[in-house]
Coordinates of N, CA and C in Angstrom, one line a residue:
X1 N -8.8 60.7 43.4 CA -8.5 61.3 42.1 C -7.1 61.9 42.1
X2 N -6.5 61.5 40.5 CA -5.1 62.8 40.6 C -5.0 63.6 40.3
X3 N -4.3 64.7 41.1 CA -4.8 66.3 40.1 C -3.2 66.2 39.4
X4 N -2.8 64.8 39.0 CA -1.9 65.3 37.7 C -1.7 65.3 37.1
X5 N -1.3 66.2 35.6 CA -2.3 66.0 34.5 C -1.8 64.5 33.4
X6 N -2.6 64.4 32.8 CA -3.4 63.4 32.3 C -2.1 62.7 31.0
X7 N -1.4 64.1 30.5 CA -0.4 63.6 29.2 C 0.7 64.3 29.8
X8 N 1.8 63.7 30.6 CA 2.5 64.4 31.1 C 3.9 63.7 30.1
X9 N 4.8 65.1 29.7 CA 5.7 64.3 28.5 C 7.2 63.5 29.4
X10 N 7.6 62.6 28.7 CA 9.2 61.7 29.3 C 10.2 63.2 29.6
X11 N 10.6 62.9 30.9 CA 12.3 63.7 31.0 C 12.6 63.5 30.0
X12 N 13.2 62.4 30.2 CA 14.4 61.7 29.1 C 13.7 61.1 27.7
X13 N 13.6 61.8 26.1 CA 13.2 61.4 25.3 C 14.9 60.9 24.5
X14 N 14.5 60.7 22.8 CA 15.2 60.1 22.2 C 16.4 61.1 22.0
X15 N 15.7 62.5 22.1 CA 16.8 63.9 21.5 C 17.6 64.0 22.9
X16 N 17.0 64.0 23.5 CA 18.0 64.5 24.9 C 18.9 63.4 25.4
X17 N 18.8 62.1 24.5 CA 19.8 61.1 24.9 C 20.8 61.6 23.5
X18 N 20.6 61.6 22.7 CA 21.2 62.0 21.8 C 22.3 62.9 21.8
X19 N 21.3 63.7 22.4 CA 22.3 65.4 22.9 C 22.7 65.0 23.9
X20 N 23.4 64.2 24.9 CA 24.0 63.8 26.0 C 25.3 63.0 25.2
X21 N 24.6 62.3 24.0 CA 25.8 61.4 23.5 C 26.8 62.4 23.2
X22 N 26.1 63.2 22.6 CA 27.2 64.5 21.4 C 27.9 65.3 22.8
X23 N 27.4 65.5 24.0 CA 28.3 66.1 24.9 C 29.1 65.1 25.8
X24 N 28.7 63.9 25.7 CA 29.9 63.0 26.3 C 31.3 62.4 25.4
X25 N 31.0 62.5 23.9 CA 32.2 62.0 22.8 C 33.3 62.7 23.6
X26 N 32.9 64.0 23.3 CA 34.6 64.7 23.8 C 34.9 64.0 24.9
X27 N 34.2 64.2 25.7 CA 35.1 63.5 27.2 C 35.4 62.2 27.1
X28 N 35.0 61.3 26.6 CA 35.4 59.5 26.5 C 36.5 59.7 25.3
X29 N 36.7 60.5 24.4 CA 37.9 60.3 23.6 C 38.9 61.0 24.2
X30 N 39.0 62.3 25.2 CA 40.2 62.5 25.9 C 40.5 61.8 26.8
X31 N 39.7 61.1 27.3 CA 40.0 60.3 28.9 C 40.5 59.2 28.8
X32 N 40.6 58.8 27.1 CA 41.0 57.8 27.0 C 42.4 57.6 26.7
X33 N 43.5 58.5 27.2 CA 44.9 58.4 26.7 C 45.6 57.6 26.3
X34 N 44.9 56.1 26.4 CA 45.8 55.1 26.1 C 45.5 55.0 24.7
X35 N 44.5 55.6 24.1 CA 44.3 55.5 22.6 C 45.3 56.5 21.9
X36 N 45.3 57.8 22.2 CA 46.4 58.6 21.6 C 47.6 58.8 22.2
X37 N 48.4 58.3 23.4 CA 49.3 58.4 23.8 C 50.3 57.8 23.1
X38 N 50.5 58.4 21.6 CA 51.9 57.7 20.8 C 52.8 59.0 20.0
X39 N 53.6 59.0 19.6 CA 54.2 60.1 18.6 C 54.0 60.1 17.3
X40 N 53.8 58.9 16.5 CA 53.4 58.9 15.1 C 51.8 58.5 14.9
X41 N 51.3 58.3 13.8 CA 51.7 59.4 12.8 C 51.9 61.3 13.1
X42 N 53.1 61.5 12.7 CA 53.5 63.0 13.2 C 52.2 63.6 11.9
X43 N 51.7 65.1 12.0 CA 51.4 65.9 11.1 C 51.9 66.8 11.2
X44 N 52.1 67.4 9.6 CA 53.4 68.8 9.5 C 54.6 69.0 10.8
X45 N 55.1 67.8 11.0 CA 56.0 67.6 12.4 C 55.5 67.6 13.8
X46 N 54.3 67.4 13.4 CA 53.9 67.5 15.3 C 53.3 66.5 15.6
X47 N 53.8 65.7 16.7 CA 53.0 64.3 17.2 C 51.8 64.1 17.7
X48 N 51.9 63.2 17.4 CA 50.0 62.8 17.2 C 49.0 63.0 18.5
X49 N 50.3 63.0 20.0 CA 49.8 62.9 21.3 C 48.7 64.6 21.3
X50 N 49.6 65.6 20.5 CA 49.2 67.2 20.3 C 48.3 67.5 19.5
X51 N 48.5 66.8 18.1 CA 47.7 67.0 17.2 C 46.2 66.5 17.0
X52 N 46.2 65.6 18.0 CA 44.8 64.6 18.3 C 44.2 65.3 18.9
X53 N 44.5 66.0 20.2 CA 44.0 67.2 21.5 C 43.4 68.4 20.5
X54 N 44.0 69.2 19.7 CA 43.8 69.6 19.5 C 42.5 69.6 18.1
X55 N 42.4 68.5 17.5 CA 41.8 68.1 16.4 C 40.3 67.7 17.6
X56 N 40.7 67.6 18.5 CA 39.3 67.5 19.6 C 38.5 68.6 19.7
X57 N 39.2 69.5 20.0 CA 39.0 71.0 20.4 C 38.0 71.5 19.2
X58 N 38.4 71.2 17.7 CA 37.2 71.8 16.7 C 35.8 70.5 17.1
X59 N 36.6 69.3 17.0 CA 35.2 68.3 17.0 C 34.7 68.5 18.3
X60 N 34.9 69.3 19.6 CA 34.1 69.3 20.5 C 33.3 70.2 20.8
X61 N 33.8 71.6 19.8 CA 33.0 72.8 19.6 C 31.8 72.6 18.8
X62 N 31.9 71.6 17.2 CA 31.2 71.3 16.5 C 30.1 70.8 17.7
X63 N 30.6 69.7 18.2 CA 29.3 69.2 18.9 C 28.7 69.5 19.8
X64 N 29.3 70.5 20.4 CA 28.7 71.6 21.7 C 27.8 72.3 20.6
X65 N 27.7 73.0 19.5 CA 27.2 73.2 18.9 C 25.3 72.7 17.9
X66 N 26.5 71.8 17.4 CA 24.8 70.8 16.8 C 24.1 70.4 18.5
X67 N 24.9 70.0 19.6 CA 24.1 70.1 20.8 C 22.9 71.0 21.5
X68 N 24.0 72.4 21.6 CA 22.9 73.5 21.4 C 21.9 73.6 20.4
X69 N 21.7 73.2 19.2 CA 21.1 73.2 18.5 C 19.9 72.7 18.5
X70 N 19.9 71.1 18.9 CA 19.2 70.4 19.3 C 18.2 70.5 20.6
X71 N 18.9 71.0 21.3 CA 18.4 71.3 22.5 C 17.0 72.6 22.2
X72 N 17.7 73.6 21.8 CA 16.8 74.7 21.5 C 15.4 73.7 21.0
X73 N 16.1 73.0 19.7 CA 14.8 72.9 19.1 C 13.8 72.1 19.9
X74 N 14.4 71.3 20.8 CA 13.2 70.3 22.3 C 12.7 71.4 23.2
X75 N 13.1 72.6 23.2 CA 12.6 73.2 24.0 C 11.2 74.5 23.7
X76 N 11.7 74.8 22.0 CA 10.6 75.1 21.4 C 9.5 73.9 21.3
X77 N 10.0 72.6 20.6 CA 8.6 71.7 20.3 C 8.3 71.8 22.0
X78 N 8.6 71.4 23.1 CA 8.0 71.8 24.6 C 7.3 72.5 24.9
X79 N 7.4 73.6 24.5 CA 6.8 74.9 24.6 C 5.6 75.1 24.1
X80 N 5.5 74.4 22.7 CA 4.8 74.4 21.5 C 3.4 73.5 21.5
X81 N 3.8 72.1 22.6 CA 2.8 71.2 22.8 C 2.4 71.8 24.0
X82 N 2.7 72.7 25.1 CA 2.0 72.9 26.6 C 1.1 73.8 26.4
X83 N 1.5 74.6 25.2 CA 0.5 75.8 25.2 C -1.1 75.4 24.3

């Protein structure tokens, strides 16, 4: 006999791949320098190499964000089905 229980839930479901996607974007779009390594299009005079990095920096907060978000909520439904 196994004493293990009977409905045990996946590590890895659909949300926690999801929330892996949303914290790998940032990193596969900086790592990729050969995509923004150019000077035009400039914005308000600043080249694109700077203005791209930094236009990262809001979209990587955003998604660190809706990530945390996400996450919370798998760990309440977790919570919510053991008890």
């Amino acid at each position: 006999m196994s004493s293990a229980p009977e409905s045990r839930r996946p590590v890895v479901t659909p949300l926690r791949a999801v929330i892996g996607l949303l914290l790998a974007a940032p990193w596969v779009a900086i790592l990729w320098v050969g995509s923004y390594a150019k000077v035009d299009p400039t914005f308000i005079g600043i080249p694109f190499f700077y203005w791209y990095q930094i236009l990262w920096v809001v979209i990587a907060s955003a998604l660190t964000g809706t990530a945390y978000l996400l996450w919370q909520r798998d760990q309440r439904a977790r919570r919510g089905g053991a008890r």
